[in-house]
Coordinates of C-alpha atoms in Angstrom, one line a residue:
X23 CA -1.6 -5.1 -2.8
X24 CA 0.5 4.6 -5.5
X25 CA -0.4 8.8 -2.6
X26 CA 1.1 10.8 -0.6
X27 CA 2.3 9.9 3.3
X28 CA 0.0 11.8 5.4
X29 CA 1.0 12.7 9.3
X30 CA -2.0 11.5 10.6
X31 CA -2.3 7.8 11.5
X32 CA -6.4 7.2 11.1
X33 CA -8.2 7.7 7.4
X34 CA -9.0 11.5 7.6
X35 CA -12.6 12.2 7.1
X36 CA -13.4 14.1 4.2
X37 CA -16.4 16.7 4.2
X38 CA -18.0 19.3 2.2
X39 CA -20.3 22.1 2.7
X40 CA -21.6 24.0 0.5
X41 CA -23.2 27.7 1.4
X42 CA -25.7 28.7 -1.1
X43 CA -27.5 32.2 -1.6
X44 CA -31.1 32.0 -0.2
X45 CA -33.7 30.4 -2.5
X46 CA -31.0 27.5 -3.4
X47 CA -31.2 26.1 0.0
X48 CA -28.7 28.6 1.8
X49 CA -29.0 30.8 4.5
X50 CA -31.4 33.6 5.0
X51 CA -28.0 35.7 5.6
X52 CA -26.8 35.2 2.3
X53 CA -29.1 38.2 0.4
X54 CA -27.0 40.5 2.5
X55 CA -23.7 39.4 1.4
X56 CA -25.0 40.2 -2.6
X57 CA -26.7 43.2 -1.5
X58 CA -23.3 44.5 -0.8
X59 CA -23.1 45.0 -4.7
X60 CA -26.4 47.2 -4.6
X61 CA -23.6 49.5 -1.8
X62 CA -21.4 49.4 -4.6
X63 CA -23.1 51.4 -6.9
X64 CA -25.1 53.9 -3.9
X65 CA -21.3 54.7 -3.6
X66 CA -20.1 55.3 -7.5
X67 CA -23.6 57.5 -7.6
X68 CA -22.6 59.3 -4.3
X69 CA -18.4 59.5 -6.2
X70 CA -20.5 61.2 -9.1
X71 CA -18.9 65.8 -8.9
X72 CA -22.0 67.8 -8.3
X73 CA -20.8 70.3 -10.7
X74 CA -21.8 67.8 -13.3
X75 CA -24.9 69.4 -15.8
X76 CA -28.6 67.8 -14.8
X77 CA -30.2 65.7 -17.6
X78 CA -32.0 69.2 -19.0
X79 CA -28.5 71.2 -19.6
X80 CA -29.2 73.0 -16.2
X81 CA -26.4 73.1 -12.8
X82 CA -27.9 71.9 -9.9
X83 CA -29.6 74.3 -7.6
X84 CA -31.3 75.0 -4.3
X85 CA -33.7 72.3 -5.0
X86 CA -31.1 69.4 -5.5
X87 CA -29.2 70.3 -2.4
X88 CA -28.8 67.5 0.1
X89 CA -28.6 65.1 -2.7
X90 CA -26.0 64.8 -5.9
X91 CA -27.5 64.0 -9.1
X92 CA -27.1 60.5 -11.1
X93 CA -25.9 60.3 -14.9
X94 CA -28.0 58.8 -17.1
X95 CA -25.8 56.7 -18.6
X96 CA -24.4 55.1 -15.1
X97 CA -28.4 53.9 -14.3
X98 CA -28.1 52.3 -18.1
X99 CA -25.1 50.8 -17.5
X100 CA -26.0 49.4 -14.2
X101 CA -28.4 47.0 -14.7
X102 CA -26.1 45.1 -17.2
X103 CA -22.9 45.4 -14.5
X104 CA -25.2 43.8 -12.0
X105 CA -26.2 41.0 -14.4
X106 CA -22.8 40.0 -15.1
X107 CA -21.8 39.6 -11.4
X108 CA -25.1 37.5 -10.5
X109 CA -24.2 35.6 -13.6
X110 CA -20.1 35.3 -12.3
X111 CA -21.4 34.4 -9.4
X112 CA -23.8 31.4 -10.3
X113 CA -21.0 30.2 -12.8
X114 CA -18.7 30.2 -9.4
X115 CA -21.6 28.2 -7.6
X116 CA -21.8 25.9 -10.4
X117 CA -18.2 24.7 -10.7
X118 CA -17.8 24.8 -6.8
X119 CA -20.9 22.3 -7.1
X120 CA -19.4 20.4 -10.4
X121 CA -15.8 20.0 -8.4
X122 CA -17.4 18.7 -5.1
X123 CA -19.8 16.2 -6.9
X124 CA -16.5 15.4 -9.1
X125 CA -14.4 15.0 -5.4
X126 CA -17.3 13.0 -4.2
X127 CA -17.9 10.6 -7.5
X128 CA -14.0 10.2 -7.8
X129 CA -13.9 9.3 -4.3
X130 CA -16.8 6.5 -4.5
X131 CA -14.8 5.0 -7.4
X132 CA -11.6 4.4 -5.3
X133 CA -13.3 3.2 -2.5
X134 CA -16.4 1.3 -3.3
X135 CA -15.1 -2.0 -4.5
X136 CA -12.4 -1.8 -2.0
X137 CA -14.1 -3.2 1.3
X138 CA -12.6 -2.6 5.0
X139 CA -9.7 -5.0 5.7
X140 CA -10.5 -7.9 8.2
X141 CA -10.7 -6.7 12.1
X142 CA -8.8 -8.3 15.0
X143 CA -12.3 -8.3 16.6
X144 CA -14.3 -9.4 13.4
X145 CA -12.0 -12.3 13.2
X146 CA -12.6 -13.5 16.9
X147 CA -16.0 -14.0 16.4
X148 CA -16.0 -15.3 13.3
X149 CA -16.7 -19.0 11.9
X150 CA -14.3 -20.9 9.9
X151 CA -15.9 -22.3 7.0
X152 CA -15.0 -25.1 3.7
X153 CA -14.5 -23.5 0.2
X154 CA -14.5 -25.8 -2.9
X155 CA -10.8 -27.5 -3.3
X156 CA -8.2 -26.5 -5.4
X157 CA -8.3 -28.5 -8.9
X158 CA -4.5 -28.5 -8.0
X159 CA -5.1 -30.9 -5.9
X160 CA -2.0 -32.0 -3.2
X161 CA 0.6 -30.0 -3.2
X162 CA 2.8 -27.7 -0.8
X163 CA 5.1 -24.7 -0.9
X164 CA 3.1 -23.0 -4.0
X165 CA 3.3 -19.2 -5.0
X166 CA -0.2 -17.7 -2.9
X167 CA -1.2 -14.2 -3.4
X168 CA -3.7 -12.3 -2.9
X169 CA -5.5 -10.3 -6.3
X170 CA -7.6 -8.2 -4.6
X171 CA -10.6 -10.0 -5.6
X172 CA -9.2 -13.6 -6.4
X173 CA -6.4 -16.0 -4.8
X174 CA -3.9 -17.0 -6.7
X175 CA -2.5 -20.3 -6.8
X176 CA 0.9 -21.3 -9.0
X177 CA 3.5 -24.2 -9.2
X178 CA 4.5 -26.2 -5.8
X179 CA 5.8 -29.9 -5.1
X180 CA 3.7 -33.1 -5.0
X181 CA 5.8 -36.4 -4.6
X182 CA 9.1 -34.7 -5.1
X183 CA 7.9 -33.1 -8.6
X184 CA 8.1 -29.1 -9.2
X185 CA 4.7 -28.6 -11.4
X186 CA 4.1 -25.5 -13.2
X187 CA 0.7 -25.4 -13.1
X188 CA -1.6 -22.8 -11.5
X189 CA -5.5 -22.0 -10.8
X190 CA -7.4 -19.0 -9.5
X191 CA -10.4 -19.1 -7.1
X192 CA -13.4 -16.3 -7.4
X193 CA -14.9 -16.2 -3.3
X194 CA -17.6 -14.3 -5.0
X195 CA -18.1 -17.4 -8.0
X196 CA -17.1 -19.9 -5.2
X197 CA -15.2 -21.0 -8.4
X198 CA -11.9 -22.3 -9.3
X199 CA -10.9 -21.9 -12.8
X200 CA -7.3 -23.2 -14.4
X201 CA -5.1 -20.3 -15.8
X202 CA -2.7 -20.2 -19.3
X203 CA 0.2 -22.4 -19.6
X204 CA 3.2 -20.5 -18.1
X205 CA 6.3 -20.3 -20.6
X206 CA 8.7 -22.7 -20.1
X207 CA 11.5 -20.0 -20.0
X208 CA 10.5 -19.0 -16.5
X209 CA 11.8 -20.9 -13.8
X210 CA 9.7 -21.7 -10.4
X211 CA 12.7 -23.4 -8.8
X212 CA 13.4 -21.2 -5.9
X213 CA 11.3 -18.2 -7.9
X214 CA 10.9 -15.3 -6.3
X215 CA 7.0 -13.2 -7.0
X216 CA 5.0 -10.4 -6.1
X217 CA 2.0 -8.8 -7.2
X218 CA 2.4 -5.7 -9.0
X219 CA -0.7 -4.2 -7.7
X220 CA -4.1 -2.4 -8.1
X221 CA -3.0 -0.5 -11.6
X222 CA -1.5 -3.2 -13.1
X223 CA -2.8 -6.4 -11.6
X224 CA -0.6 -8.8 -13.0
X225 CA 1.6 -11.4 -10.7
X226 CA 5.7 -11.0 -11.3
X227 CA 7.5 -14.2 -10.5
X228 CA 11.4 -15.5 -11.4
X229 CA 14.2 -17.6 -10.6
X230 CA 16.7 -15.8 -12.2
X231 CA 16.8 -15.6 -16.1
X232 CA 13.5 -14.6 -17.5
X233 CA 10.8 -13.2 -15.5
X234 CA 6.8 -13.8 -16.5
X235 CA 4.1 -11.1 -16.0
X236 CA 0.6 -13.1 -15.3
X237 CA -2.9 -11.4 -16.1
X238 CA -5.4 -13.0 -14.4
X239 CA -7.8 -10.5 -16.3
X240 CA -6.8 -11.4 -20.0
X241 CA -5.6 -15.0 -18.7
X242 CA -1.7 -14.4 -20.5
X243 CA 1.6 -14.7 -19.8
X244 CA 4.4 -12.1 -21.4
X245 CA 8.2 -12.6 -20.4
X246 CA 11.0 -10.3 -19.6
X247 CA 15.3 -11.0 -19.7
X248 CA 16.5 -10.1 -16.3
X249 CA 19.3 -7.6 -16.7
X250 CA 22.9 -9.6 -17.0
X251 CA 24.4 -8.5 -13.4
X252 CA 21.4 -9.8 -12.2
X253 CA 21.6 -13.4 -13.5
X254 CA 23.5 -16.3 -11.3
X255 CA 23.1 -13.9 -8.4
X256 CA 21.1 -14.9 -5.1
X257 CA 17.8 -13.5 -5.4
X258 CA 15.5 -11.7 -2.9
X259 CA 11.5 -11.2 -2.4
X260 CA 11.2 -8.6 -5.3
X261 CA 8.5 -5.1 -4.3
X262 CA 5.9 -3.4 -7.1
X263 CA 6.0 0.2 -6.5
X264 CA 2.8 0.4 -8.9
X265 CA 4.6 1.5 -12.0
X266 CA 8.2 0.0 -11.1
X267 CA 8.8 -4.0 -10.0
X268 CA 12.5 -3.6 -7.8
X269 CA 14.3 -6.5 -7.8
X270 CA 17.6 -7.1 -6.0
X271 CA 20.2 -9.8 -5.4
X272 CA 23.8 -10.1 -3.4
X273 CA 26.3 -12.5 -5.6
X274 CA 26.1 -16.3 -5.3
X275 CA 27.4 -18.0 -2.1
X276 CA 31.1 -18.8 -4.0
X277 CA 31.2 -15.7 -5.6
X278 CA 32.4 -11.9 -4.6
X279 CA 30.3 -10.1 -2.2
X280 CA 28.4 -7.6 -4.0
X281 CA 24.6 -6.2 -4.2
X282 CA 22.9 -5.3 -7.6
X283 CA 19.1 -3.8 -7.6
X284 CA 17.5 -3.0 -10.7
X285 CA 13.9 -1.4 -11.7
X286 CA 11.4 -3.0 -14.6
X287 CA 8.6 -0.4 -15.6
X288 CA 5.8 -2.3 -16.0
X289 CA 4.4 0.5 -18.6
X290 CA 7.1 0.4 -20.4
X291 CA 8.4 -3.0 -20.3
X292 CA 12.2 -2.2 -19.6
X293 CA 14.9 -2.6 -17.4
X294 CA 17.1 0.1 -15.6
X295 CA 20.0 -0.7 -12.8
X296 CA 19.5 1.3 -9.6
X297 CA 22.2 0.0 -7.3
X298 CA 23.0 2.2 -4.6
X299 CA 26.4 2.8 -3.0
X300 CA 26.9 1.0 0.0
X301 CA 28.8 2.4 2.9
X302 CA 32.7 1.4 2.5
X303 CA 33.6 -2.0 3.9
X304 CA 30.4 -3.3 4.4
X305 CA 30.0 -6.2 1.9
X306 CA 26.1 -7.2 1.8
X307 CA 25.3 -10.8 2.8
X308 CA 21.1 -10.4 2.2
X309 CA 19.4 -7.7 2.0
X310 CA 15.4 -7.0 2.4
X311 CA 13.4 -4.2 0.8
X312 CA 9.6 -2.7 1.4
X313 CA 7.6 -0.5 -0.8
X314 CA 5.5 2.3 0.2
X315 CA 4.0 5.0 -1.4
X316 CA 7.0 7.4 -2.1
X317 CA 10.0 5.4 -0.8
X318 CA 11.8 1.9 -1.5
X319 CA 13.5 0.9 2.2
X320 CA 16.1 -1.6 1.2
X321 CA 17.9 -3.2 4.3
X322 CA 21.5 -4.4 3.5
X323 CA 22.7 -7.2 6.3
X324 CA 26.5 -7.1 6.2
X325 CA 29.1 -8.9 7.5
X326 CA 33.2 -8.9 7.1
X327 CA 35.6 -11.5 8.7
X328 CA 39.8 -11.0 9.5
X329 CA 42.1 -13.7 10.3
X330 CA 43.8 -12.9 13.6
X331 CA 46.3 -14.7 15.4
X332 CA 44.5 -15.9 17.9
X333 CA 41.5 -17.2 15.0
X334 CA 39.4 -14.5 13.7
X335 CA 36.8 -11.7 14.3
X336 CA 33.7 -11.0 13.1
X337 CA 32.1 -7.4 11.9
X338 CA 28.8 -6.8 11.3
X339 CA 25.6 -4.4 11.0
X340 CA 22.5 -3.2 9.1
X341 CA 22.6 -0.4 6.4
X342 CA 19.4 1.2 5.8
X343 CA 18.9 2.5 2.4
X344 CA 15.8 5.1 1.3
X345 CA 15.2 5.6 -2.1
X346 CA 12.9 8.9 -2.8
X347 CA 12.5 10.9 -5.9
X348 CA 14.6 8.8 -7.7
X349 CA 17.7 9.1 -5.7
X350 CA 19.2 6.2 -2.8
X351 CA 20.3 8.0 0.5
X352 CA 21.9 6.1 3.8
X353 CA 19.2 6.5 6.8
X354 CA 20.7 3.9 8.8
X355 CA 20.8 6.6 11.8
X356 CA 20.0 4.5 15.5
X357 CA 18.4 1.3 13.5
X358 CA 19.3 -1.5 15.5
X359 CA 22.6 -3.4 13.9
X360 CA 22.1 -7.2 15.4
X361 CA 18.8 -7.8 13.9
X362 CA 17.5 -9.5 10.8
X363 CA 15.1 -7.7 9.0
X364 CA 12.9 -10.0 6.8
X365 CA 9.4 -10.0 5.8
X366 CA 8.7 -6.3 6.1
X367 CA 4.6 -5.2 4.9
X368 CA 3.4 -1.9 4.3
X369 CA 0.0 -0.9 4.6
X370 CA -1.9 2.0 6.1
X371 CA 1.1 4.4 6.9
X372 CA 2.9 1.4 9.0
X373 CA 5.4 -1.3 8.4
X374 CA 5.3 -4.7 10.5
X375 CA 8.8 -6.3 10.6
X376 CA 7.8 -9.4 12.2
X377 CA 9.8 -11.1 14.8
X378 CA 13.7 -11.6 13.9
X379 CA 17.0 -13.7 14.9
X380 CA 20.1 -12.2 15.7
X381 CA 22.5 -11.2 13.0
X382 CA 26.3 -11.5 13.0
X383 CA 26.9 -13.1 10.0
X384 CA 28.2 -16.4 9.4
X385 CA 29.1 -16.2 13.2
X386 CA 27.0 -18.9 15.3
X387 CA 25.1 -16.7 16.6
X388 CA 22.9 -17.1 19.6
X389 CA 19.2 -18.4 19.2
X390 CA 17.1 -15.5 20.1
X391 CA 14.2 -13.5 18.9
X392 CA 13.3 -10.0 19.0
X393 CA 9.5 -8.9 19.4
X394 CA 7.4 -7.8 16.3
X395 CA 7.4 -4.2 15.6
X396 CA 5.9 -1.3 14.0
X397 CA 8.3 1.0 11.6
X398 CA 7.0 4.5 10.7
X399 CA 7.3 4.8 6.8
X400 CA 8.8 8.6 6.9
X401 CA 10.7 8.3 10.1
X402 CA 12.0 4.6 10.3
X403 CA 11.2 5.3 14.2
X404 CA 10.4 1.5 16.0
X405 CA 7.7 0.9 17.8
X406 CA 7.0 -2.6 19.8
X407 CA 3.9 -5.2 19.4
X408 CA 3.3 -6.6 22.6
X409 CA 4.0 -10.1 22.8
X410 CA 0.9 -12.1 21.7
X411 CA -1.0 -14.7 23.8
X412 CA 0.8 -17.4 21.6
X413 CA 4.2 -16.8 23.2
X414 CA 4.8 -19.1 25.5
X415 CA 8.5 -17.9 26.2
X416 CA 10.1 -14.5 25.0
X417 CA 12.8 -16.5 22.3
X418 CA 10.2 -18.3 20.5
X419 CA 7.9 -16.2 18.5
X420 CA 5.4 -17.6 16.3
X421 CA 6.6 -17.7 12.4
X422 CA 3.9 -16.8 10.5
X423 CA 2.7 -13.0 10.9
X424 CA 0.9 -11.1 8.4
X425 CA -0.3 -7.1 8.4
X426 CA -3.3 -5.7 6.3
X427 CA -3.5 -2.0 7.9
X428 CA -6.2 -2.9 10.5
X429 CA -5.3 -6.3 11.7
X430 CA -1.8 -8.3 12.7
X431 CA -1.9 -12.2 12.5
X432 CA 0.5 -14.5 14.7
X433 CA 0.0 -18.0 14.1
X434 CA 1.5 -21.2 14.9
X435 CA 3.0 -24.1 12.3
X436 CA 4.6 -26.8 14.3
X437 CA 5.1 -30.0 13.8
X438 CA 6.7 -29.9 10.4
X439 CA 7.2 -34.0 9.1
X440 CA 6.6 -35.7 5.9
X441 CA 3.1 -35.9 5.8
X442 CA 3.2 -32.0 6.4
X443 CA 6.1 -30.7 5.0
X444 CA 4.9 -27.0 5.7
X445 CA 4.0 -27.6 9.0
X446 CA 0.2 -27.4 10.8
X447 CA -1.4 -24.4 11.6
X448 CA -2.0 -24.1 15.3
X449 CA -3.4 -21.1 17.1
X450 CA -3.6 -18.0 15.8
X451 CA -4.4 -14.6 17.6
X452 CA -4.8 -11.0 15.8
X453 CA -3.8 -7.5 17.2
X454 CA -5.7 -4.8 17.1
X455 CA -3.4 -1.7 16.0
X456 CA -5.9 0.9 17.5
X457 CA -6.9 -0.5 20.3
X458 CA -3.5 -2.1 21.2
X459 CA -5.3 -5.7 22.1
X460 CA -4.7 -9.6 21.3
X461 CA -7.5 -11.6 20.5
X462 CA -7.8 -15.2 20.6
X463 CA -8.9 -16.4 17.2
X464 CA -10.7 -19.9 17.0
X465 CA -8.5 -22.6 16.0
X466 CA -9.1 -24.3 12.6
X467 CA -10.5 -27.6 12.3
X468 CA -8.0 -30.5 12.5
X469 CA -5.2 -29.0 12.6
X470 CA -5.1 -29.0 8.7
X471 CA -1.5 -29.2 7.3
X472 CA -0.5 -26.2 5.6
X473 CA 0.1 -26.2 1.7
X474 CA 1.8 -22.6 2.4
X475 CA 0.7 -19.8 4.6
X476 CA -2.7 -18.0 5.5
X477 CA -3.6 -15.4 3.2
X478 CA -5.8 -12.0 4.1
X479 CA -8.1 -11.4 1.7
X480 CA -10.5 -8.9 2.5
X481 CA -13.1 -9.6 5.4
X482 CA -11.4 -13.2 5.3
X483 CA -8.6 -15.5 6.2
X484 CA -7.9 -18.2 3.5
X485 CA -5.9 -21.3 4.1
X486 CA -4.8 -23.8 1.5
X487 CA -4.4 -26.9 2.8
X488 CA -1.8 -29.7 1.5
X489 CA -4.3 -32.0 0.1
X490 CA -5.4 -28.6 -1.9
X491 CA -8.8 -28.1 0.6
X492 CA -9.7 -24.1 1.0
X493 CA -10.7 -22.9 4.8
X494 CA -12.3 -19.3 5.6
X495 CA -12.3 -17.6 8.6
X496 CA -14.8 -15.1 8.2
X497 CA -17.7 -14.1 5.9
X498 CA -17.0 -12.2 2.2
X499 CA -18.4 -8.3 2.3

């Protein structure tokens, strides 16, 4: 799923009013305010030297006394004077009118096709519902996203066999439809994607070589040679910034410790490196990024071991990277340094970082779980989400969460065995950000197994299932 950061949390309302001059629709006052101009000229009549000859060639006398006399040529000229400010001042009218009406017609065009994101409280009393299968048919653990107006479907594993294949479902159509043939130079074998967004809505997905661009709209494929410090390296989920797809990747597990991160321009369909310096001594082992409007936050886990006599220590931490303006700064400041960070999501002005492990490295570290929590955009300050109803104990948080800017999902997928390899979705329950709540959402039917997890789209919660069925929760705007 461009934009500034405002400081306010909620959508600000924007209003207009418009004061016209009475007669448009304005208030009776108004014909005071432009009478002022009528003062204007009782004064440059009043500035006029009374030594100044009367019309007829005579000085004023006796008989002009208590008043000054008026040239000619200043009642000719005033007429016209007045016209032109009336006239300014209806031009000034019009383009105040032109510029709202513009404000008010741009506005409907950003916002009208994009419908309110799904409610913790919409959710809860909503219906789940059957949506024609995939033509995919069984499969799990393919690429899902989200369009904004169509799911996505590409690759996954049926009977041990990577396919390549991929579909797209219109809720509006209740239509499937099969897309292009992807080229055979990109890899799905442990492929990495993301969607590059709104302005250039195509899907960005590689293993490591070549990367392929997918337009749903025109149904084609173009490709795109990684940059060389890039290939054989460990890759990581890549983030669109709308014009920029970042992609980074620490060295392979035999090789040197090192982190690479480079930028593709989507406009203009090249490559630029943009690794930042790391803090001395503090070799990455994975790393995590999130885009948001102005800022790439890149989160570098490290870790360094040294031989002692007595066996060996372990060092380790979180480096919090911010790139702005085209420049990578350290903001690692009181970020918490024992804490995987993985599966960050921006939207509305906050990012979730789901539930996370303990991080020491390859130490074996202890089996425990930190709660969900908010992360302002600007700041980095934390804040915690509640534990939801589905915890039954503090270290064992449910895996799946996922954030649209009104609404956190928690759901359950236990019971991971052959016949579902992904897992089945259990119970799910949704957090209201403003209101600070849990709600119980109703549980899908069966138990389905998963093919991969829920997606948010819109008003709605979609669920592929293994055997390629397609659940709702909720009704489509």
């Amino acid at each position: 799923m461009p934009v500034h950061e405002p400081f306010s949390q909620r959508r600000p309302r924007v209003s207009h009013r418009i004061i016209l001059p009475a007669g448009l629709g304005g208030s009776r006052q108004e014909p005071a305010r432009l009478a002022g101009a009528s003062n204007v000229w009782r004064e440059m009549e009043d500035a006029v030297p009374e030594d100044v000859p009367l019309p007829d060639g005579s000085q004023p006398g006796p008989s002009h006394s208590g008043s000054r006399p008026v040239r000619p040529a200043l009642r000719r000229r005033r007429p016209r004077v007045v016209a032109l400010v009336l006239g300014l001042g209806v031009a000034a009218l019009v383009l105040t009118v032109g510029v709202v009406v513009s404000e008010r017609a741009t506005r409907i065009r950003t916002t009208c096709c994009l419908p309110e994101p799904a409610t913790a409280a919409g959710l809860a009393r909503a219906h789940w519902s059957m949506l024609p299968p995939s033509p995919l048919g069984r499969r799990s653990d393919p690429i899902l996203t989200w369009t904004g107006n169509e799911l996505l479907e590409l690759g996954g594993v049926r009977d041990g066999v990577l396919h390549r294949d991929g579909a797209v479902f219109n809720p509006g159509r209740r239509q499937w439809r099969r897309i292009a043939a992807m080229p055979g130079s990109v890899g799905l074998h442990g492929a990495v994607a993301v969607w590059t967004g709104v302005a250039d809505h195509r899907l960005f997905v590689t293993n490591g070589k070549v990367a392929g661009l997918y337009d749903p709209y025109a149904n084609r494929w173009t490709t795109t040679k990684l940059p060389r410090p890039l290939a054989g390296r460990t890759l990581y989920a890549p983030v669109s910034t709308g014009h920029d797809v970042i992609l980074a990747a620490t060295a392979a597990p035999s090789g040197r410790p090192g982190l690479a991160v480079a930028a593709y321009n989507l406009a203009r369909r090249a490559w630029r490196l943009i690794t930042p310096r790391l803090p001395a001594r503090h070799p990455p082992g994975a790393v995590s990024m999130v885009a948001t409007w102005h800022r790439v936050i890149l989160w570098s886990m490290w870790s360094r071991s040294r031989r002692t006599a007595g066996g060996g220590t372990i060092a380790s931490g979180v480096d919090v990277l911010v790139r702005h303006h085209g420049a990578w700064s350290v903001r690692t400041g009181h970020w918490p340094q024992h804490r995987v960070v993985g599966g960050a999501a921006f939207a509305q002005f906050r990012i979730l970082l789901p539930p996370a492990q303990f991080w020491c490295g390859p130490c074996p570290a202890p089996f425990s779980e930190s709660p969900a929590r908010f992360a302002d955009p600007s700041s980095l300050v934390l804040s915690t989400i509640p534990n939801s109803p589905l915890v039954t104990s503090p270290l064992a948080q449910p895996p799946i969460w996922l954030w649209n800017g009104n609404t956190v999902l928690a759901a359950d997928a236990s019971g991971s065995s052959r016949a579902a390899p992904d897992g089945r979705l259990g119970g799910l329950a949704a957090y209201d950000r403003w209101s600070g709540r849990w709600h119980l959402l109703p549980n899908a039917p069966s138990r389905p197994a998963l093919a991969g997890p829920p997606i948010f789209a819109e008003q709605q919660l979609l669920v592929l299932r293994l055997d390629g069925g397609l659940l709702a929760l909720g009704k489509r705007s």
